[in-house]
Amino acid sequence: MSQHRVIIDCDPGHDDFAAIALAAQSKSIQIEAIIAVNGNAPLSHTVRNALSIAAALDLDCPVHAGAELPFLHRYAYPTEFHGETGLDSSGAMLPNHDRGAEQRHGALEIIQRVRAAPGEITIVALGPMTDIALALTLDPGIAPLVREIVFMGGALSGGNVTSQAEFNIWADPHAAAIVLAAGVRTTMFGLDVTNRAWLTMDELASLREGVDTPNPLADILQFYAEGSGDVRAGRTPGPALHDPCPIAWLIQPELFEVEALPVSVCCTTGDHFGTTYSDRRAWRDEAAPTISVATGIDRDGFAGLLTPALHMAAKQIAEKTQLPCTQSNGG
Ligand code: BDR
Ligand code: CA
């Protein structure tokens, strides 16, 4: 089992929470730092959520604030999926804690950690890639020192925030374009696979087994399931858990099929703004740089990895929820 030292840059976010919980439960992943970026909700909310998640999971890693805004794009936050807080619950909230964010900006933290451990650090991007683009712009010399970037974002075809674009890329396409052009070994988990990474409602209900007390993780994921348009339309038997996919791949790469493909981002205003696209012709320019793109997923294997990890995390958090509180949520 190979060991991964990861920086998780995220915008929690319900599926970000599930991804962090999966990473926290895995012996093959060491979370070096969590960076919260503007994305599903304003930065103040995603930082607060990241701190609450880190405290609830007893994570022994710093939490940093990243970018407050995308490079150029301004948009309305997707409250229909993540609520006003970015991590709304249909019941219990995460336990109170007294943690605070570190002083150093997330982009500077990426540079510092990559330079301190050349070839060792994997960056897991689960939100808009603003911080990673900033780090690569402030210090382009880190590009060959990053072990790998694995990100949730984009699609080879079809979108969720628009008919063509996936949210994380659409939210900051200029950042994504910078990251994809940086020459770092990169693996993309787009909607082509993450839309198939659903947990059934029964699998989600199993997070309540053996937990008689308030169960914040199950309640938070229930809110997410209730907001899923695919579930409401009867297209999938449960909500897609997008963000755990890159983490699942680090733990069990055999759950995914990947192809080497050239991937570009459309930054031009219009119907295709924020889309990723690829040339899949057999006779395409062979000299064009490629990244690894996940194109297949073993859904049952994925659920078999994620569901027990979430169950463990749910139990751990539920036990803490009973403890007396010292301070209000938010650090
Ligand atoms: C991505 O967008 C966000 O809403 C989710 O957290 C995920 O990272 C899915 O398109
Ligand atoms: Ca996310």
PDB file of N, CA, C and O and ligand atoms in Angstrom, residues 11-16 39-40 78 81-82 125-128 152-154 160-161 166-168 191 194 224 242-243, ligand 1:
ATOM      1  N   ASP A  11     -13.567  23.131  -0.561  1.00  0.00           N
ATOM      2  CA  ASP A  11     -14.558  24.184  -0.292  1.00  0.00           C
ATOM      3  C   ASP A  11     -15.768  23.580   0.412  1.00  0.00           C
ATOM      4  O   ASP A  11     -16.873  23.611  -0.100  1.00  0.00           O
ATOM      5  N   PRO A  12     -15.562  22.998   1.606  1.00  0.00           N
ATOM      6  CA  PRO A  12     -16.630  22.205   2.224  1.00  0.00           C
ATOM      7  C   PRO A  12     -17.884  23.011   2.518  1.00  0.00           C
ATOM      8  O   PRO A  12     -17.850  24.027   3.171  1.00  0.00           O
ATOM      9  N   GLY A  13     -18.960  22.495   1.962  1.00  0.00           N
ATOM     10  CA  GLY A  13     -19.151  21.400   1.014  1.00  0.00           C
ATOM     11  C   GLY A  13     -19.365  20.012   1.628  1.00  0.00           C
ATOM     12  O   GLY A  13     -18.523  19.534   2.368  1.00  0.00           O
ATOM     13  N   HIS A  14     -20.546  19.428   1.280  1.00  0.00           N
ATOM     14  CA  HIS A  14     -20.950  18.136   1.789  1.00  0.00           C
ATOM     15  C   HIS A  14     -20.055  17.010   1.282  1.00  0.00           C
ATOM     16  O   HIS A  14     -19.619  16.161   2.063  1.00  0.00           O
ATOM     17  N   ASP A  15     -19.817  16.980  -0.037  1.00  0.00           N
ATOM     18  CA  ASP A  15     -18.990  15.882  -0.556  1.00  0.00           C
ATOM     19  C   ASP A  15     -17.524  16.100  -0.220  1.00  0.00           C
ATOM     20  O   ASP A  15     -16.758  15.133  -0.101  1.00  0.00           O
ATOM     21  N   ASP A  16     -17.105  17.365  -0.014  1.00  0.00           N
ATOM     22  CA  ASP A  16     -15.755  17.623   0.501  1.00  0.00           C
ATOM     23  C   ASP A  16     -15.612  16.958   1.883  1.00  0.00           C
ATOM     24  O   ASP A  16     -14.571  16.368   2.200  1.00  0.00           O
ATOM     25  N   GLY A  39     -15.730  28.830  -2.857  1.00  0.00           N
ATOM     26  CA  GLY A  39     -16.248  27.896  -3.859  1.00  0.00           C
ATOM     27  C   GLY A  39     -17.724  27.658  -3.658  1.00  0.00           C
ATOM     28  O   GLY A  39     -18.567  28.437  -4.125  1.00  0.00           O
ATOM     29  N   ASN A  40     -18.067  26.597  -2.919  1.00  0.00           N
ATOM     30  CA  ASN A  40     -19.468  26.294  -2.663  1.00  0.00           C
ATOM     31  C   ASN A  40     -20.147  27.381  -1.834  1.00  0.00           C
ATOM     32  O   ASN A  40     -21.379  27.507  -1.849  1.00  0.00           O
ATOM     33  N   PRO A  78     -23.881  28.188  -4.822  1.00  0.00           N
ATOM     34  CA  PRO A  78     -24.882  27.130  -5.076  1.00  0.00           C
ATOM     35  C   PRO A  78     -25.603  26.683  -3.802  1.00  0.00           C
ATOM     36  O   PRO A  78     -25.439  25.563  -3.346  1.00  0.00           O
ATOM     37  N   PHE A  81     -27.602  23.287  -3.282  1.00  0.00           N
ATOM     38  CA  PHE A  81     -26.963  21.994  -2.996  1.00  0.00           C
ATOM     39  C   PHE A  81     -26.297  21.970  -1.622  1.00  0.00           C
ATOM     40  O   PHE A  81     -26.244  20.926  -0.982  1.00  0.00           O
ATOM     41  N   HIS A  82     -25.747  23.101  -1.205  1.00  0.00           N
ATOM     42  CA  HIS A  82     -24.938  23.093   0.022  1.00  0.00           C
ATOM     43  C   HIS A  82     -25.513  24.004   1.119  1.00  0.00           C
ATOM     44  O   HIS A  82     -24.933  24.083   2.204  1.00  0.00           O
ATOM     45  N   ALA A 125      -7.263  18.562  -5.014  1.00  0.00           N
ATOM     46  CA  ALA A 125      -8.090  19.764  -5.201  1.00  0.00           C
ATOM     47  C   ALA A 125      -9.549  19.345  -5.346  1.00  0.00           C
ATOM     48  O   ALA A 125      -9.908  18.628  -6.278  1.00  0.00           O
ATOM     49  N   LEU A 126     -10.379  19.822  -4.407  1.00  0.00           N
ATOM     50  CA  LEU A 126     -11.792  19.428  -4.380  1.00  0.00           C
ATOM     51  C   LEU A 126     -12.715  20.625  -4.566  1.00  0.00           C
ATOM     52  O   LEU A 126     -13.933  20.500  -4.388  1.00  0.00           O
ATOM     53  N   GLY A 127     -12.142  21.761  -4.898  1.00  0.00           N
ATOM     54  CA  GLY A 127     -12.930  22.968  -5.147  1.00  0.00           C
ATOM     55  C   GLY A 127     -12.310  23.695  -6.328  1.00  0.00           C
ATOM     56  O   GLY A 127     -11.469  23.139  -7.044  1.00  0.00           O
ATOM     57  N   PRO A 128     -12.673  24.956  -6.535  1.00  0.00           N
ATOM     58  CA  PRO A 128     -11.997  25.748  -7.574  1.00  0.00           C
ATOM     59  C   PRO A 128     -10.491  25.772  -7.286  1.00  0.00           C
ATOM     60  O   PRO A 128     -10.073  25.805  -6.123  1.00  0.00           O
ATOM     61  N   MET A 152     -10.965  16.922  -8.436  1.00  0.00           N
ATOM     62  CA  MET A 152     -12.335  16.711  -8.886  1.00  0.00           C
ATOM     63  C   MET A 152     -12.732  17.953  -9.648  1.00  0.00           C
ATOM     64  O   MET A 152     -12.709  19.071  -9.104  1.00  0.00           O
ATOM     65  N   GLY A 153     -13.107  17.757 -10.904  1.00  0.00           N
ATOM     66  CA  GLY A 153     -13.554  18.902 -11.686  1.00  0.00           C
ATOM     67  C   GLY A 153     -13.639  18.551 -13.151  1.00  0.00           C
ATOM     68  O   GLY A 153     -13.034  17.592 -13.614  1.00  0.00           O
ATOM     69  N   GLY A 154     -14.444  19.337 -13.852  1.00  0.00           N
ATOM     70  CA  GLY A 154     -14.543  19.182 -15.296  1.00  0.00           C
ATOM     71  C   GLY A 154     -15.348  17.968 -15.719  1.00  0.00           C
ATOM     72  O   GLY A 154     -15.999  17.288 -14.910  1.00  0.00           O
ATOM     73  N   ASN A 160     -22.807  20.319 -14.826  1.00  0.00           N
ATOM     74  CA  ASN A 160     -23.841  20.357 -13.790  1.00  0.00           C
ATOM     75  C   ASN A 160     -24.258  21.796 -13.478  1.00  0.00           C
ATOM     76  O   ASN A 160     -25.432  22.090 -13.344  1.00  0.00           O
ATOM     77  N   VAL A 161     -23.298  22.720 -13.469  1.00  0.00           N
ATOM     78  CA  VAL A 161     -23.674  24.109 -13.163  1.00  0.00           C
ATOM     79  C   VAL A 161     -24.271  24.783 -14.396  1.00  0.00           C
ATOM     80  O   VAL A 161     -25.158  25.638 -14.287  1.00  0.00           O
ATOM     81  N   GLU A 166     -18.817  21.944 -15.480  1.00  0.00           N
ATOM     82  CA  GLU A 166     -18.825  21.426 -14.109  1.00  0.00           C
ATOM     83  C   GLU A 166     -18.466  22.575 -13.159  1.00  0.00           C
ATOM     84  O   GLU A 166     -17.630  23.417 -13.483  1.00  0.00           O
ATOM     85  N   PHE A 167     -19.014  22.564 -11.943  1.00  0.00           N
ATOM     86  CA  PHE A 167     -18.907  23.707 -11.036  1.00  0.00           C
ATOM     87  C   PHE A 167     -17.465  24.128 -10.714  1.00  0.00           C
ATOM     88  O   PHE A 167     -17.128  25.316 -10.801  1.00  0.00           O
ATOM     89  N   ASN A 168     -16.610  23.192 -10.269  1.00  0.00           N
ATOM     90  CA  ASN A 168     -15.277  23.590  -9.778  1.00  0.00           C
ATOM     91  C   ASN A 168     -14.452  24.293 -10.855  1.00  0.00           C
ATOM     92  O   ASN A 168     -13.695  25.220 -10.545  1.00  0.00           O
ATOM     93  N   LEU A 191     -17.062  14.747 -14.075  1.00  0.00           N
ATOM     94  CA  LEU A 191     -18.427  14.228 -13.925  1.00  0.00           C
ATOM     95  C   LEU A 191     -18.632  12.903 -14.646  1.00  0.00           C
ATOM     96  O   LEU A 191     -19.545  12.147 -14.295  1.00  0.00           O
ATOM     97  N   THR A 194     -17.625  10.888 -11.666  1.00  0.00           N
ATOM     98  CA  THR A 194     -18.164  11.242 -10.336  1.00  0.00           C
ATOM     99  C   THR A 194     -19.696  11.227 -10.307  1.00  0.00           C
ATOM    100  O   THR A 194     -20.286  10.986  -9.260  1.00  0.00           O
ATOM    101  N   TYR A 224     -27.765  16.837   1.765  1.00  0.00           N
ATOM    102  CA  TYR A 224     -27.168  16.782   0.417  1.00  0.00           C
ATOM    103  C   TYR A 224     -28.013  15.886  -0.498  1.00  0.00           C
ATOM    104  O   TYR A 224     -28.274  16.241  -1.652  1.00  0.00           O
ATOM    105  N   HIS A 242     -19.063  13.322  -5.368  1.00  0.00           N
ATOM    106  CA  HIS A 242     -17.990  13.663  -6.315  1.00  0.00           C
ATOM    107  C   HIS A 242     -16.604  13.677  -5.660  1.00  0.00           C
ATOM    108  O   HIS A 242     -15.658  13.058  -6.162  1.00  0.00           O
ATOM    109  N   ASP A 243     -16.500  14.436  -4.583  1.00  0.00           N
ATOM    110  CA  ASP A 243     -15.161  14.738  -4.053  1.00  0.00           C
ATOM    111  C   ASP A 243     -14.407  13.551  -3.454  1.00  0.00           C
ATOM    112  O   ASP A 243     -13.165  13.566  -3.447  1.00  0.00           O
TER     113      ASP A 243
HETATM  114  C1  BDR B   1     -18.199  19.796  -7.273  1.00  0.00           C
HETATM  115  O1  BDR B   1     -18.868  21.028  -7.031  1.00  0.00           O
HETATM  116  C2  BDR B   1     -19.130  21.197  -5.670  1.00  0.00           C
HETATM  117  O2  BDR B   1     -20.426  21.653  -5.457  1.00  0.00           O
HETATM  118  C3  BDR B   1     -18.862  19.871  -4.999  1.00  0.00           C
HETATM  119  O3  BDR B   1     -18.337  20.051  -3.698  1.00  0.00           O
HETATM  120  C4  BDR B   1     -17.860  19.215  -5.924  1.00  0.00           C
HETATM  121  O4  BDR B   1     -16.543  19.559  -5.572  1.00  0.00           O
HETATM  122  C5  BDR B   1     -19.080  18.920  -8.140  1.00  0.00           C
HETATM  123  O5  BDR B   1     -19.309  19.522  -9.361  1.00  0.00           O
END
